[in-house]
Coordinates of C-alpha atoms in Angstrom, one line a residue:
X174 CA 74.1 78.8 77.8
X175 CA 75.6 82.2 79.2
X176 CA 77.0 81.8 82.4
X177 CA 75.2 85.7 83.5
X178 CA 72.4 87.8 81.9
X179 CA 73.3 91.3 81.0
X180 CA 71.1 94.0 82.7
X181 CA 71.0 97.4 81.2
X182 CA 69.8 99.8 84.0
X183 CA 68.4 103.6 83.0
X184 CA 71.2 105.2 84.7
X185 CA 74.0 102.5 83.1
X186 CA 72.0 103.9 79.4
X187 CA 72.4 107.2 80.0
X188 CA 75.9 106.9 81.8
X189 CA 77.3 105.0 78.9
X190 CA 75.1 107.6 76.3
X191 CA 76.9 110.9 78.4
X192 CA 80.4 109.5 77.9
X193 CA 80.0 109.1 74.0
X194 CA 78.3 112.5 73.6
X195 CA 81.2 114.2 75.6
X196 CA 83.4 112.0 73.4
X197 CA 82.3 113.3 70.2
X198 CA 81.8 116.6 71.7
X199 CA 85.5 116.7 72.4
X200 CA 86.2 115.7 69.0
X201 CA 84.1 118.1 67.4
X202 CA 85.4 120.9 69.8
X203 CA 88.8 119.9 68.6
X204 CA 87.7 121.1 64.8
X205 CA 86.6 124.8 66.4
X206 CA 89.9 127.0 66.4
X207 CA 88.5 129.1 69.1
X208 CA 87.8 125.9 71.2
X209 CA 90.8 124.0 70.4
X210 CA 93.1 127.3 71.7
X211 CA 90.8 126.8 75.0
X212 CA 91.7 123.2 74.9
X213 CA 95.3 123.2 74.8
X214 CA 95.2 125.9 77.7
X215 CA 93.5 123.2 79.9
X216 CA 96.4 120.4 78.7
X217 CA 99.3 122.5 79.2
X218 CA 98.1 123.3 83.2
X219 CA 99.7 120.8 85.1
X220 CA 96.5 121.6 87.6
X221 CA 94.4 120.3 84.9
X222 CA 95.9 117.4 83.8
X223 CA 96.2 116.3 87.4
X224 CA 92.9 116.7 88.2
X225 CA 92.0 115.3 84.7
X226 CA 94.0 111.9 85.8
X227 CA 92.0 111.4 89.1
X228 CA 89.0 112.6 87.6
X229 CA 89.9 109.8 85.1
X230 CA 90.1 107.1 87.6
X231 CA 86.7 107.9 89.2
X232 CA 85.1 107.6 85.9
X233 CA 87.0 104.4 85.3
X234 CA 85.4 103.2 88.4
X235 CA 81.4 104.1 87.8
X236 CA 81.5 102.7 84.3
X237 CA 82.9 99.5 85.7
X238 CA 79.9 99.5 88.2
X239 CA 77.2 100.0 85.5
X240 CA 78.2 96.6 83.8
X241 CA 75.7 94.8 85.1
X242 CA 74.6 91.2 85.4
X243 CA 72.6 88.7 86.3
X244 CA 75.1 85.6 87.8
X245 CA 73.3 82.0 86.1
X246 CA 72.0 79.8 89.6
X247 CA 74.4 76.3 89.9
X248 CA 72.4 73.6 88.5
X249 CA 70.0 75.2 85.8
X250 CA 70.3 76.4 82.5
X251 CA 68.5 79.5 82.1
X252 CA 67.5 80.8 85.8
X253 CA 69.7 83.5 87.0
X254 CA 70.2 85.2 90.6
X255 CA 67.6 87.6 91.4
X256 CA 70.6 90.0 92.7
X257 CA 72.3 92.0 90.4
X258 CA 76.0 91.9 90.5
X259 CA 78.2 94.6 88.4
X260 CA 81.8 94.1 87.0
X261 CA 83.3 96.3 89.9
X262 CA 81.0 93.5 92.3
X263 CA 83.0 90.8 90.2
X264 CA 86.7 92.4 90.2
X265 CA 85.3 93.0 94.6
X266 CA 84.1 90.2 95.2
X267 CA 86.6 88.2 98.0
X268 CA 85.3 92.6 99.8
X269 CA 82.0 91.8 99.0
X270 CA 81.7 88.4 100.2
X271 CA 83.7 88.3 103.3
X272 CA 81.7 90.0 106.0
X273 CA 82.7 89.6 109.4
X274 CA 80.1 89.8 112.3
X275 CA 80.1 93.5 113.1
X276 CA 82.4 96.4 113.7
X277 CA 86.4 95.5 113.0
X278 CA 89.2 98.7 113.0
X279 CA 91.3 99.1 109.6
X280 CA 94.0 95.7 109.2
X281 CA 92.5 94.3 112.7
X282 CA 92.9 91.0 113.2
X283 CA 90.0 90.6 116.1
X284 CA 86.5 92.3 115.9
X285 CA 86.2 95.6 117.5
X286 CA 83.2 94.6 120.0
X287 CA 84.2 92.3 123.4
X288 CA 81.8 88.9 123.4
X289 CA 81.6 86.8 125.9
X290 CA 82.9 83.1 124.8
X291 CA 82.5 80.3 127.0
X292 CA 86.3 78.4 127.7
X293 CA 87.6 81.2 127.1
X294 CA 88.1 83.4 130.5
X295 CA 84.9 85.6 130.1
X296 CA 84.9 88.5 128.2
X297 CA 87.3 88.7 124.8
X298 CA 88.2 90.1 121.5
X299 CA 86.9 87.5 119.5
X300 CA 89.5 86.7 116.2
X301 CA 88.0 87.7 112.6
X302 CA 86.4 85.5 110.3
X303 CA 88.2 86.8 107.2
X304 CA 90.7 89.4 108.7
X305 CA 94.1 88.2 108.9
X306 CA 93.0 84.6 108.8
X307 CA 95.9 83.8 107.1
X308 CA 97.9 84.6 109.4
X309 CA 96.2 81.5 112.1
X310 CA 97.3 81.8 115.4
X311 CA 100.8 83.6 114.8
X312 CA 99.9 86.4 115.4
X313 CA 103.8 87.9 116.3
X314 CA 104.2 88.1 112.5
X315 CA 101.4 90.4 111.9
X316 CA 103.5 93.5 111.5
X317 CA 106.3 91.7 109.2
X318 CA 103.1 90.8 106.6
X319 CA 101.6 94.4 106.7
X320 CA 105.2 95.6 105.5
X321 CA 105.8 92.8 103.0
X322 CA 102.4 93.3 101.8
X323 CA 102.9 97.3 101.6
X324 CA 106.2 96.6 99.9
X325 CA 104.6 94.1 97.4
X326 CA 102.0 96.9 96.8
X327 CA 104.3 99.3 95.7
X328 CA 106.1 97.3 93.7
X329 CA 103.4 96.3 91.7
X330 CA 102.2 100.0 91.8
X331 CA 105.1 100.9 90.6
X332 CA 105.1 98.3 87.7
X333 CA 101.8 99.6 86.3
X334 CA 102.8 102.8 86.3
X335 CA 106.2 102.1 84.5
X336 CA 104.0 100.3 81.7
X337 CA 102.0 103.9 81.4
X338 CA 104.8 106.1 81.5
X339 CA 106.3 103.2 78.4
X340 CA 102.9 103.2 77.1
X341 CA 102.5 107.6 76.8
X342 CA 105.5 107.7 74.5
X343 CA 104.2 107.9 71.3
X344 CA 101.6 110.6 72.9
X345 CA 104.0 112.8 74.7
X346 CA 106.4 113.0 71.9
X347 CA 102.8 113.7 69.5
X348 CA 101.5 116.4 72.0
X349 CA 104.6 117.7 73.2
X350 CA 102.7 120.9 74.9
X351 CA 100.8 118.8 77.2
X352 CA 101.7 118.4 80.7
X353 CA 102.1 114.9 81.0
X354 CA 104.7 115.5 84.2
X355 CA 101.7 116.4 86.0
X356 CA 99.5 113.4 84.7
X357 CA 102.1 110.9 85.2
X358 CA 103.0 112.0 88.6
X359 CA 98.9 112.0 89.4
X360 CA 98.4 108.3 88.2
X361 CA 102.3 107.8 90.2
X362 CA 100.2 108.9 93.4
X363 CA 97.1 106.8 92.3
X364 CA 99.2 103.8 91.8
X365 CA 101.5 104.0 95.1
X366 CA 97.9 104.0 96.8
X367 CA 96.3 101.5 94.5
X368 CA 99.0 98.8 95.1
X369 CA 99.5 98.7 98.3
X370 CA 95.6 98.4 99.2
X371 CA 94.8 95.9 96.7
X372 CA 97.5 93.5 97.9
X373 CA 96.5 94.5 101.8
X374 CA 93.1 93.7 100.9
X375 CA 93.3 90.3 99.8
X376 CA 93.8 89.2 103.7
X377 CA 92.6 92.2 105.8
X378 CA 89.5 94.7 106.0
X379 CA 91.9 98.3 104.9
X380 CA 89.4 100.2 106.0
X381 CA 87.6 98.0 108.6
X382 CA 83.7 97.1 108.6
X383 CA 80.8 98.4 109.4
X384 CA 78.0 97.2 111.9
X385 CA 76.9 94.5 109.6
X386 CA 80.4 93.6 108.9
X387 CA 80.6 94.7 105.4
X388 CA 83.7 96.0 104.2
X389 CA 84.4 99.6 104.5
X390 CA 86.8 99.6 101.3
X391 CA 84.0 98.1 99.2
X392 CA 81.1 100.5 99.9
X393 CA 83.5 103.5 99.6
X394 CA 84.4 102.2 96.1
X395 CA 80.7 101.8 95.1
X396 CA 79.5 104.9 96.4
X397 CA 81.8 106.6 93.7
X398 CA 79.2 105.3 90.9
X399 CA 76.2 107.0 93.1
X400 CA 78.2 110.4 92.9
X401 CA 79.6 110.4 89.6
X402 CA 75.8 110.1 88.6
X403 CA 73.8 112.8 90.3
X404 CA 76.7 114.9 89.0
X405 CA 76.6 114.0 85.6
X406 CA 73.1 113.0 84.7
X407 CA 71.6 115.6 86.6
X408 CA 73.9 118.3 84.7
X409 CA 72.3 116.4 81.2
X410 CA 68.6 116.5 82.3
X411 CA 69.1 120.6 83.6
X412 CA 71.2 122.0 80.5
X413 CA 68.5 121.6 77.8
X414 CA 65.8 123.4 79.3
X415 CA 67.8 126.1 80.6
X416 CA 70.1 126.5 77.6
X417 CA 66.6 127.0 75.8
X418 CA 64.7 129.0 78.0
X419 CA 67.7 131.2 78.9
X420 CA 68.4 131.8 75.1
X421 CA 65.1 132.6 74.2
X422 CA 64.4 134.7 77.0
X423 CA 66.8 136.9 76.2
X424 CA 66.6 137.2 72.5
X425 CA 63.2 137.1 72.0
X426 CA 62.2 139.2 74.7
X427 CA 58.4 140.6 75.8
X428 CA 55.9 138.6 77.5
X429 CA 57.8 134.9 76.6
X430 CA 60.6 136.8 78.6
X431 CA 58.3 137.7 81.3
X432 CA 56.8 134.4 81.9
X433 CA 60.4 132.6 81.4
X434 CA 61.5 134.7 84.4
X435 CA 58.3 134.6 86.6
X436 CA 58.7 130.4 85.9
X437 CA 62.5 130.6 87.5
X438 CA 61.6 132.9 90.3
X439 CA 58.9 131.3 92.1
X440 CA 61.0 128.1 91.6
X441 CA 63.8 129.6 93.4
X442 CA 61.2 131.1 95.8
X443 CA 60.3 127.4 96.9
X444 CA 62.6 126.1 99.1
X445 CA 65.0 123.4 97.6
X446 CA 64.9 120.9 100.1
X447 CA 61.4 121.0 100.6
X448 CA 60.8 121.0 97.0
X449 CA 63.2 117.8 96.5
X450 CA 62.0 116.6 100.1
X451 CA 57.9 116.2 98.2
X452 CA 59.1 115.0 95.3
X453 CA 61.1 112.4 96.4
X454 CA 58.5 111.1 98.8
X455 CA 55.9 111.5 95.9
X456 CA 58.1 109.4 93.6
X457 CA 58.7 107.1 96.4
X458 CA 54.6 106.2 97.0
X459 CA 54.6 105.7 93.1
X460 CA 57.6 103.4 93.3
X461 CA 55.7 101.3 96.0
X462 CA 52.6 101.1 94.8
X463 CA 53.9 99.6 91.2
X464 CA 56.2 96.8 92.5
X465 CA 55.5 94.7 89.3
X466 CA 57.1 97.7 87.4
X467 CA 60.6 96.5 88.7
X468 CA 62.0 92.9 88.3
X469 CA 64.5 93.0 90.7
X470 CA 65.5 95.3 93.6
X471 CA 68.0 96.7 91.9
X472 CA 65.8 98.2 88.8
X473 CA 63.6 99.7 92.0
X474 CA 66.5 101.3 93.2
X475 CA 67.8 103.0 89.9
X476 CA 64.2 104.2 89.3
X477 CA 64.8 106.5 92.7
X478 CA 68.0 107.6 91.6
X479 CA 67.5 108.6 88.1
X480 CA 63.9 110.2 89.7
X481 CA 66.7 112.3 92.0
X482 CA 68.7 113.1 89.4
X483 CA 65.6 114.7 87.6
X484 CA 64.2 116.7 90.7
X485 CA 67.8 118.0 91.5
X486 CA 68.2 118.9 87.4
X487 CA 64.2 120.6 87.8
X488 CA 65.6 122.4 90.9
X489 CA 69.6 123.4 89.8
X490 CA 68.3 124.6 86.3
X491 CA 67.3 128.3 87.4
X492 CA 70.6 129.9 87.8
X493 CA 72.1 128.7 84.4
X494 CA 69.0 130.3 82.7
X495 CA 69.5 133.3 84.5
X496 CA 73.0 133.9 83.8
X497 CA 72.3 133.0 79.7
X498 CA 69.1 135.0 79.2
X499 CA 71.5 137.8 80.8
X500 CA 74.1 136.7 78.1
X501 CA 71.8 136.6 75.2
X502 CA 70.6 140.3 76.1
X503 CA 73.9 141.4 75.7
X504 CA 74.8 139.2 72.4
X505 CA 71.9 140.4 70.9
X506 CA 72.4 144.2 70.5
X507 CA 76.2 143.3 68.9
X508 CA 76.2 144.8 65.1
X509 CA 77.1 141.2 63.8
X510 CA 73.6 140.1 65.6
X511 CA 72.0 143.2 64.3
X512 CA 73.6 142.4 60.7
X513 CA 71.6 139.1 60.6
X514 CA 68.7 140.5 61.6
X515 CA 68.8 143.4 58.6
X516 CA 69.3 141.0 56.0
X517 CA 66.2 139.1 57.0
X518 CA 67.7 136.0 58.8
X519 CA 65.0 134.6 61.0
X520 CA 65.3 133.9 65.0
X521 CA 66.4 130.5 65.3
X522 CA 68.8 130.7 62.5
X523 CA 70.4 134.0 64.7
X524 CA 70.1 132.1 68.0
X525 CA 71.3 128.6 66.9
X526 CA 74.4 130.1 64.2
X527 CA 75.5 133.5 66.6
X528 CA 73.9 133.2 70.1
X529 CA 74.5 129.8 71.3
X530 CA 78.3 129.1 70.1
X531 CA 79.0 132.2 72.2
X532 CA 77.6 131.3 75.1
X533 CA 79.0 127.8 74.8
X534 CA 82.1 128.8 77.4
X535 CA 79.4 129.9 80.1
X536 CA 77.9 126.2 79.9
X537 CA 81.0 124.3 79.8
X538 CA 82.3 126.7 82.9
X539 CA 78.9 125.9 84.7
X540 CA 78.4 122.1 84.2
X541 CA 81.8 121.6 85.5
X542 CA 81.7 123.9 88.6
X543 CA 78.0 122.3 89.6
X544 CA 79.3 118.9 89.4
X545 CA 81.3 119.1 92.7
X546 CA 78.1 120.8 94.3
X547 CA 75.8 117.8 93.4
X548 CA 77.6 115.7 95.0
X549 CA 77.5 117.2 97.9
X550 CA 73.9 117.9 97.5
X551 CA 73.9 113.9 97.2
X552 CA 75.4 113.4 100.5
X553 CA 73.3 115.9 102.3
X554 CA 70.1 114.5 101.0
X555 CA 70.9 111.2 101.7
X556 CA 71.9 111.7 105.2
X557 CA 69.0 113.1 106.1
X558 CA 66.6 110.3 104.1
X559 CA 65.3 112.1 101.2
X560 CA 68.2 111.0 98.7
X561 CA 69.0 107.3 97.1
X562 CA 67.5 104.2 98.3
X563 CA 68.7 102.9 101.2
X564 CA 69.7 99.8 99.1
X565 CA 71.9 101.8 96.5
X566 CA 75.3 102.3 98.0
X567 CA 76.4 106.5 98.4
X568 CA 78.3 108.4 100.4
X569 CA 75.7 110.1 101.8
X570 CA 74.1 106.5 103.1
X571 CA 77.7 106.0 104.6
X572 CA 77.9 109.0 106.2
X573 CA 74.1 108.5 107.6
X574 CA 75.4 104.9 109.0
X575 CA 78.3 106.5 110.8
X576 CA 76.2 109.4 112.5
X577 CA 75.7 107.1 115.4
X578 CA 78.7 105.3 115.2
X579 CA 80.3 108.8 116.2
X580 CA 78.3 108.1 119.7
X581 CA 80.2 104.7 120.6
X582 CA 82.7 104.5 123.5
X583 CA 85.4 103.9 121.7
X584 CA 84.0 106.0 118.9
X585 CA 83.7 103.5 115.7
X586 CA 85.6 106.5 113.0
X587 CA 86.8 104.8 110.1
X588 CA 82.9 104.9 108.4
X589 CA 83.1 108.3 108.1
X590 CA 86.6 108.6 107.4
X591 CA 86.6 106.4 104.6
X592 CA 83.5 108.0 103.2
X593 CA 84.8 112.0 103.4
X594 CA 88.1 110.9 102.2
X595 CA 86.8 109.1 98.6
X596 CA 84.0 112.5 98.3
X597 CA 86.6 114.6 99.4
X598 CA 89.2 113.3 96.9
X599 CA 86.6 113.4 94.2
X600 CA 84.7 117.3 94.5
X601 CA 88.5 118.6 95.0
X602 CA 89.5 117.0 91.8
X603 CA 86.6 118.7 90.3
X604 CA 86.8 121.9 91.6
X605 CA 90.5 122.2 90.8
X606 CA 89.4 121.2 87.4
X607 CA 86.8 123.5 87.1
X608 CA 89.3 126.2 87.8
X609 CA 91.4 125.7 85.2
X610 CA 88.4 124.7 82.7
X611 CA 86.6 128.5 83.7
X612 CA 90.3 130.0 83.1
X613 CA 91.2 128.8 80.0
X614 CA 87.4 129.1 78.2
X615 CA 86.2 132.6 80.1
X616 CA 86.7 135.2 77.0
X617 CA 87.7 137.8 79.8
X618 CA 90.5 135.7 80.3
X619 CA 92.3 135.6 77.5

């Protein structure tokens, strides 16, 4: 019998389904001389290839967090755990499972809070359960085992990173106009960090623990899955219908034009966070009113996120459509446009063959630029309780915990800090990237 049942979640499908298609996209853009010029542009930036690395890592992380699984319960053959554990979970799982009893400051060794113990003089900093246990009651050497640990970290961060750089050979001498300085010296700075927390979090919280005592470290990690999401499968479900209604808008003109442009107006007339706001809460009734539509709590949970990711794609949709159908008006009136038309080639031949490949840039250029923006838009929505689940792990959940930690004398910070410095890290990465992706495939550029 399997030791764990595989669980495919919606948002694991599509996740998986979104990195094949820009997979083959990438290859099929590679073919395209006009693309592939483009391309190189963005691998000889040593901006791009920098952010590409981290961008890299954060992707690395949210597909490991969409394995998921279904541990088998000790003693049976085929009944498994009704909680549903992921391969980031399993790789976490010593962060998962070691929760103290409430706040504790990064690498402390006592919990934050005084209690009151009896025999032992009144009011005290009572020793962690899990943080620097190791270390028992000699406590004098608590410094000396943060450095070795640091120490060890590097080392091993080091290690890895001397097995890429070994590894990249056969690429860099291949692609010799790529700026693989830039990419080696990003994964350098990913591995110097990488090491030395890893080895620091086998016997301490790095990042402390919240008020439930789970580990700070750990829910930063897994709120990079809930980001990486509403940025990418919210990009999928908006570019069809505004690629389409943008395009035909513009070409075809008249009253399908008019009613294209009175749909996107009096959505952009509505509010977007009231809009999002009644959708979310209308999705959420449907949600609990159909409990036996969800096996397990975490299937309920991914049914609100991928139902945000489709009110945020219904909502962000409008100004793509705009700035196509304003595209397409132009594209249309060019003589090899007008060409097609004489010698009786029908619409969506024109638009499919002549309009769309030249808008292609202006949807690559957006779907990178709006990534960065839905995840804040994540965060925002979250914090104030019309986002994910409160059982799905975000930033924006994070941040909302912290908001009254801010209040406590001494103020609890590392919540917060933790939480901005991962979202922070990850929408300048793809900003940066977006930069250099709108320079080298903007036409006006060149």
């Amino acid at each position: 019998m399997m030791a764990a049942k595989f669980v495919l979640l919606g948002s694991d499908a599509l996740l998986f389904a979104l990195v094949v298609v820009a997979a083959a996209s990438l290859w099929w853009a590679s073919g395209q001389e006009h693309l592939r010029h483009a391309m190189r542009r963005v691998a000889a930036s040593r901006t791009g290839m920098a952010t590409a690395t981290l961008l890299a890592a954060f992707l690395a992380v949210a597909v490991l967090d969409s394995v998921h699984y279904r541990p088998r319960l000790e003693g049976t053959q085929d009944n498994y755990a009704v909680e549903v554990l992921s391969a980031l979970d399993a790789l976490l799982m010593p962060l998962k499972t070691h929760t103290e009893k409430t706040y504790s400051a990064p690498l402390a060794t006592h919990l934050f809070a005084r209690e009151i113990q009896e025999g032992e003089g009144g009011w005290i900093y009572p020793r962690l359960k899990y943080g620097g246990a190791h270390l028992k009651d000699d406590l004098a050497g608590y410094d000396g085992d943060i450095a070795h640990a640091v120490l060890r970290g590097v080392a091993l961060g080091l290690a890895v990173w001397g097995a890429a750089w070994f590894a990249a050979l056969p690429l860099r001498r291949r692609y010799r106009r790529v700026a693989w300085t830039a990419a080696l010296g990003a994964l350098l700075a990913v591995c110097l960090l990488a090491g030395p927390v890893a080895l620091l979090a086998q016997g301490y919280h790095v990042f402390g623990t919240d008020k439930v005592g789970q580990d700070v470290l750990y829910l930063a990690l897994k709120s990079i899955r809930t980001g990486v999401l509403i940025g990418t499968l919210t990009t999928l479900i908006m570019l069809p219908a505004a690629v389409l209604l943008g395009i035909v808008a513009g070409y075809v003109g008249g009253w399908v034009d008019d009613v294209i442009q009175y749909l996107y107006t009096t959505l952009n007339s509505i509010p977007g966070v009231l809009l999002i706001a009644a959708a979310v809460l209308m999705m959420q009734v449907i949600i609990d009113t159909h409990p036996d539509w969800f096996a397990t709590a975490a299937e309920r949970a991914d049914a609100r996120l991928l139902a945000l990711c489709a009110i945020l794609g219904v909502t962000s949709w409008t100004g793509l459509c705009r700035l196509l159908r304003g595209e397409t008006l132009k594209l249309r009136e060019m003589e090899y446009v007008q060409a097609a038309r004489a010698f009786g080639v029908s619409r969506l031949a024109i638009m499919l063959r002549h309009i769309l490949p030249n808008l292609m840039h202006i949807v690559l250029i957006s779907t990178v630029m709006d990534f960065s923006g839905l995840v804040l838009a994540e965060a925002v929505l979250s914090y104030v309780g019309i986002g994910v689940d409160p059982n799905t792990i975000s930033f924006g959940t994070m941040i909302n915990a912290a908001r009254l930690e801010l209040a406590r004398e001494p103020m609890v910070w590392w919540s917060l800090a933790a939480a901005f410095s991962f979202m922070f890290a990850l929408v300048l990465a793809a900003n940066l990237f977006a930069d250099v992706v709108r320079d080298a495939f903007d036409p006006r550029a060149s």
